[in-house]
């Protein structure tokens, strides 16, 4: 799903996404970024993204996805902590 398509989601439902914060400037997973830059995690490539995401219907589903892929996430996103966050709060900059 692209960020421009977020309006197609049911607004009555809480959607969850895996998110990270860049642990340092010019981080290897996101060259050129600043420390503290916020990203979502692309569920297929495990790369940081701001525009392409796959929301989960529950926090538990998102956490299960993170736990099943934790070794791959650690390798793909060195030094970052992957958290399950509400999509609406992330888009508003509250998470």
mmCIF file with all atom_site columns, C-alpha atoms in Angstrom:
data_model
loop_
_atom_site.group_PDB
_atom_site.id
_atom_site.type_symbol
_atom_site.label_atom_id
_atom_site.label_alt_id
_atom_site.label_comp_id
_atom_site.label_asym_id
_atom_site.label_entity_id
_atom_site.label_seq_id
_atom_site.pdbx_PDB_ins_code
_atom_site.Cartn_x
_atom_site.Cartn_y
_atom_site.Cartn_z
_atom_site.occupancy
_atom_site.B_iso_or_equiv
_atom_site.pdbx_formal_charge
_atom_site.auth_seq_id
_atom_site.auth_comp_id
_atom_site.auth_asym_id
_atom_site.auth_atom_id
_atom_site.pdbx_PDB_model_num
ATOM 1  C CA . UNK A 1 1  ? 0.000   0.000   0.000  1.00 0.00 ? 1  UNK A CA 1
ATOM 2  C CA . UNK A 1 2  ? 1.247   3.464   -0.867 1.00 0.00 ? 2  UNK A CA 1
ATOM 3  C CA . UNK A 1 3  ? 0.911   6.394   1.505  1.00 0.00 ? 3  UNK A CA 1
ATOM 4  C CA . UNK A 1 4  ? -1.400  8.113   -0.990 1.00 0.00 ? 4  UNK A CA 1
ATOM 5  C CA . UNK A 1 5  ? -3.815  5.167   -0.630 1.00 0.00 ? 5  UNK A CA 1
ATOM 6  C CA . UNK A 1 6  ? -4.139  5.424   3.160  1.00 0.00 ? 6  UNK A CA 1
ATOM 7  C CA . UNK A 1 7  ? -7.598  6.966   2.795  1.00 0.00 ? 7  UNK A CA 1
ATOM 8  C CA . UNK A 1 8  ? -8.856  3.640   1.423  1.00 0.00 ? 8  UNK A CA 1
ATOM 9  C CA . UNK A 1 9  ? -8.361  2.021   4.857  1.00 0.00 ? 9  UNK A CA 1
ATOM 10 C CA . UNK A 1 10 ? -11.343 1.749   7.188  1.00 0.00 ? 10 UNK A CA 1
ATOM 11 C CA . UNK A 1 11 ? -10.921 4.738   9.525  1.00 0.00 ? 11 UNK A CA 1
ATOM 12 C CA . UNK A 1 12 ? -13.000 3.043   12.222 1.00 0.00 ? 12 UNK A CA 1
ATOM 13 C CA . UNK A 1 13 ? -10.267 0.451   12.671 1.00 0.00 ? 13 UNK A CA 1
ATOM 14 C CA . UNK A 1 14 ? -6.810  0.809   14.253 1.00 0.00 ? 14 UNK A CA 1
ATOM 15 C CA . UNK A 1 15 ? -4.098  -0.229  11.799 1.00 0.00 ? 15 UNK A CA 1
ATOM 16 C CA . UNK A 1 16 ? -0.631  -1.256  12.954 1.00 0.00 ? 16 UNK A CA 1
ATOM 17 C CA . UNK A 1 17 ? 2.739   -1.077  11.195 1.00 0.00 ? 17 UNK A CA 1
ATOM 18 C CA . UNK A 1 18 ? 6.346   -1.959  12.071 1.00 0.00 ? 18 UNK A CA 1
ATOM 19 C CA . UNK A 1 19 ? 8.361   1.234   12.557 1.00 0.00 ? 19 UNK A CA 1
ATOM 20 C CA . UNK A 1 20 ? 11.938  2.235   13.332 1.00 0.00 ? 20 UNK A CA 1
ATOM 21 C CA . UNK A 1 21 ? 13.979  5.299   14.168 1.00 0.00 ? 21 UNK A CA 1
ATOM 22 C CA . UNK A 1 22 ? 17.395  5.782   12.533 1.00 0.00 ? 22 UNK A CA 1
ATOM 23 C CA . UNK A 1 23 ? 19.941  5.187   15.302 1.00 0.00 ? 23 UNK A CA 1
ATOM 24 C CA . UNK A 1 24 ? 22.591  7.465   13.765 1.00 0.00 ? 24 UNK A CA 1
ATOM 25 C CA . UNK A 1 25 ? 23.277  9.929   10.985 1.00 0.00 ? 25 UNK A CA 1
ATOM 26 C CA . UNK A 1 26 ? 23.971  8.372   7.576  1.00 0.00 ? 26 UNK A CA 1
ATOM 27 C CA . UNK A 1 27 ? 22.816  4.977   8.870  1.00 0.00 ? 27 UNK A CA 1
ATOM 28 C CA . UNK A 1 28 ? 23.781  2.036   6.655  1.00 0.00 ? 28 UNK A CA 1
ATOM 29 C CA . UNK A 1 29 ? 20.138  0.982   6.137  1.00 0.00 ? 29 UNK A CA 1
ATOM 30 C CA . UNK A 1 30 ? 19.171  4.522   5.037  1.00 0.00 ? 30 UNK A CA 1
ATOM 31 C CA . UNK A 1 31 ? 22.250  6.328   3.671  1.00 0.00 ? 31 UNK A CA 1
ATOM 32 C CA . UNK A 1 32 ? 22.018  10.093  3.951  1.00 0.00 ? 32 UNK A CA 1
ATOM 33 C CA . UNK A 1 33 ? 19.449  10.069  6.752  1.00 0.00 ? 33 UNK A CA 1
ATOM 34 C CA . UNK A 1 34 ? 19.661  12.108  9.935  1.00 0.00 ? 34 UNK A CA 1
ATOM 35 C CA . UNK A 1 35 ? 19.743  10.560  13.392 1.00 0.00 ? 35 UNK A CA 1
ATOM 36 C CA . UNK A 1 36 ? 16.182  10.101  14.626 1.00 0.00 ? 36 UNK A CA 1
ATOM 37 C CA . UNK A 1 37 ? 14.589  9.895   11.170 1.00 0.00 ? 37 UNK A CA 1
ATOM 38 C CA . UNK A 1 38 ? 11.361  7.905   11.341 1.00 0.00 ? 38 UNK A CA 1
ATOM 39 C CA . UNK A 1 39 ? 10.638  5.048   8.943  1.00 0.00 ? 39 UNK A CA 1
ATOM 40 C CA . UNK A 1 40 ? 8.207   2.227   8.440  1.00 0.00 ? 40 UNK A CA 1
ATOM 41 C CA . UNK A 1 41 ? 9.549   -1.226  7.591  1.00 0.00 ? 41 UNK A CA 1
ATOM 42 C CA . UNK A 1 42 ? 8.670   -2.651  4.194  1.00 0.00 ? 42 UNK A CA 1
ATOM 43 C CA . UNK A 1 43 ? 7.330   -6.138  4.993  1.00 0.00 ? 43 UNK A CA 1
ATOM 44 C CA . UNK A 1 44 ? 8.802   -7.808  1.900  1.00 0.00 ? 44 UNK A CA 1
ATOM 45 C CA . UNK A 1 45 ? 12.226  -6.183  1.582  1.00 0.00 ? 45 UNK A CA 1
ATOM 46 C CA . UNK A 1 46 ? 12.698  -5.284  5.284  1.00 0.00 ? 46 UNK A CA 1
ATOM 47 C CA . UNK A 1 47 ? 14.021  -1.911  4.116  1.00 0.00 ? 47 UNK A CA 1
ATOM 48 C CA . UNK A 1 48 ? 13.188  1.435   5.714  1.00 0.00 ? 48 UNK A CA 1
ATOM 49 C CA . UNK A 1 49 ? 10.385  3.220   3.862  1.00 0.00 ? 49 UNK A CA 1
ATOM 50 C CA . UNK A 1 50 ? 8.213   6.276   4.286  1.00 0.00 ? 50 UNK A CA 1
ATOM 51 C CA . UNK A 1 51 ? 5.739   5.628   1.525  1.00 0.00 ? 51 UNK A CA 1
ATOM 52 C CA . UNK A 1 52 ? 5.252   1.888   0.946  1.00 0.00 ? 52 UNK A CA 1
ATOM 53 C CA . UNK A 1 53 ? 3.811   -0.187  3.781  1.00 0.00 ? 53 UNK A CA 1
ATOM 54 C CA . UNK A 1 54 ? 1.518   -3.077  4.655  1.00 0.00 ? 54 UNK A CA 1
ATOM 55 C CA . UNK A 1 55 ? -0.716  -2.411  7.648  1.00 0.00 ? 55 UNK A CA 1
ATOM 56 C CA . UNK A 1 56 ? -1.680  -5.160  10.071 1.00 0.00 ? 56 UNK A CA 1
ATOM 57 C CA . UNK A 1 57 ? -5.197  -5.470  11.460 1.00 0.00 ? 57 UNK A CA 1
ATOM 58 C CA . UNK A 1 58 ? -4.018  -5.818  15.045 1.00 0.00 ? 58 UNK A CA 1
ATOM 59 C CA . UNK A 1 59 ? -1.053  -5.003  17.231 1.00 0.00 ? 59 UNK A CA 1
ATOM 60 C CA . UNK A 1 60 ? -0.659  -8.716  17.929 1.00 0.00 ? 60 UNK A CA 1
ATOM 61 C CA . UNK A 1 61 ? -0.395  -9.536  14.207 1.00 0.00 ? 61 UNK A CA 1
ATOM 62 C CA . UNK A 1 62 ? 2.250   -6.842  13.788 1.00 0.00 ? 62 UNK A CA 1
ATOM 63 C CA . UNK A 1 63 ? 4.213   -8.038  16.838 1.00 0.00 ? 63 UNK A CA 1
ATOM 64 C CA . UNK A 1 64 ? 4.037   -11.638 15.613 1.00 0.00 ? 64 UNK A CA 1
ATOM 65 C CA . UNK A 1 65 ? 5.427   -10.549 12.245 1.00 0.00 ? 65 UNK A CA 1
ATOM 66 C CA . UNK A 1 66 ? 8.269   -8.688  13.977 1.00 0.00 ? 66 UNK A CA 1
ATOM 67 C CA . UNK A 1 67 ? 9.099   -11.664 16.211 1.00 0.00 ? 67 UNK A CA 1
ATOM 68 C CA . UNK A 1 68 ? 9.087   -14.172 13.331 1.00 0.00 ? 68 UNK A CA 1
ATOM 69 C CA . UNK A 1 69 ? 11.534  -12.006 11.387 1.00 0.00 ? 69 UNK A CA 1
ATOM 70 C CA . UNK A 1 70 ? 13.636  -10.595 14.223 1.00 0.00 ? 70 UNK A CA 1
ATOM 71 C CA . UNK A 1 71 ? 16.918  -12.162 13.028 1.00 0.00 ? 71 UNK A CA 1
ATOM 72 C CA . UNK A 1 72 ? 16.418  -10.836 9.487  1.00 0.00 ? 72 UNK A CA 1
ATOM 73 C CA . UNK A 1 73 ? 15.331  -7.433  10.823 1.00 0.00 ? 73 UNK A CA 1
ATOM 74 C CA . UNK A 1 74 ? 18.436  -7.212  13.017 1.00 0.00 ? 74 UNK A CA 1
ATOM 75 C CA . UNK A 1 75 ? 20.610  -7.898  10.003 1.00 0.00 ? 75 UNK A CA 1
ATOM 76 C CA . UNK A 1 76 ? 18.739  -5.567  7.636  1.00 0.00 ? 76 UNK A CA 1
ATOM 77 C CA . UNK A 1 77 ? 18.309  -2.732  10.148 1.00 0.00 ? 77 UNK A CA 1
ATOM 78 C CA . UNK A 1 78 ? 21.451  -2.767  12.330 1.00 0.00 ? 78 UNK A CA 1
ATOM 79 C CA . UNK A 1 79 ? 21.109  -0.854  15.579 1.00 0.00 ? 79 UNK A CA 1
ATOM 80 C CA . UNK A 1 80 ? 17.415  -0.050  15.134 1.00 0.00 ? 80 UNK A CA 1
ATOM 81 C CA . UNK A 1 81 ? 14.597  -1.202  17.377 1.00 0.00 ? 81 UNK A CA 1
ATOM 82 C CA . UNK A 1 82 ? 11.545  -2.353  15.423 1.00 0.00 ? 82 UNK A CA 1
ATOM 83 C CA . UNK A 1 83 ? 8.298   -1.451  17.168 1.00 0.00 ? 83 UNK A CA 1
ATOM 84 C CA . UNK A 1 84 ? 4.633   -1.983  16.381 1.00 0.00 ? 84 UNK A CA 1
ATOM 85 C CA . UNK A 1 85 ? 2.950   1.422   16.141 1.00 0.00 ? 85 UNK A CA 1
ATOM 86 C CA . UNK A 1 86 ? -0.491  2.634   15.174 1.00 0.00 ? 86 UNK A CA 1
ATOM 87 C CA . UNK A 1 87 ? -0.433  3.865   11.590 1.00 0.00 ? 87 UNK A CA 1
ATOM 88 C CA . UNK A 1 88 ? -2.552  6.949   12.291 1.00 0.00 ? 88 UNK A CA 1
ATOM 89 C CA . UNK A 1 89 ? -0.260  8.070   15.131 1.00 0.00 ? 89 UNK A CA 1
ATOM 90 C CA . UNK A 1 90 ? 2.848   7.457   12.994 1.00 0.00 ? 90 UNK A CA 1
ATOM 91 C CA . UNK A 1 91 ? 1.436   9.506   10.117 1.00 0.00 ? 91 UNK A CA 1
ATOM 92 C CA . UNK A 1 92 ? 0.694   12.362  12.528 1.00 0.00 ? 92 UNK A CA 1
ATOM 93 C CA . UNK A 1 93 ? 4.224   12.223  13.980 1.00 0.00 ? 93 UNK A CA 1
ATOM 94 C CA . UNK A 1 94 ? 3.008   11.094  17.397 1.00 0.00 ? 94 UNK A CA 1
ATOM 95 C CA . UNK A 1 95 ? 4.889   7.780   17.330 1.00 0.00 ? 95 UNK A CA 1
#
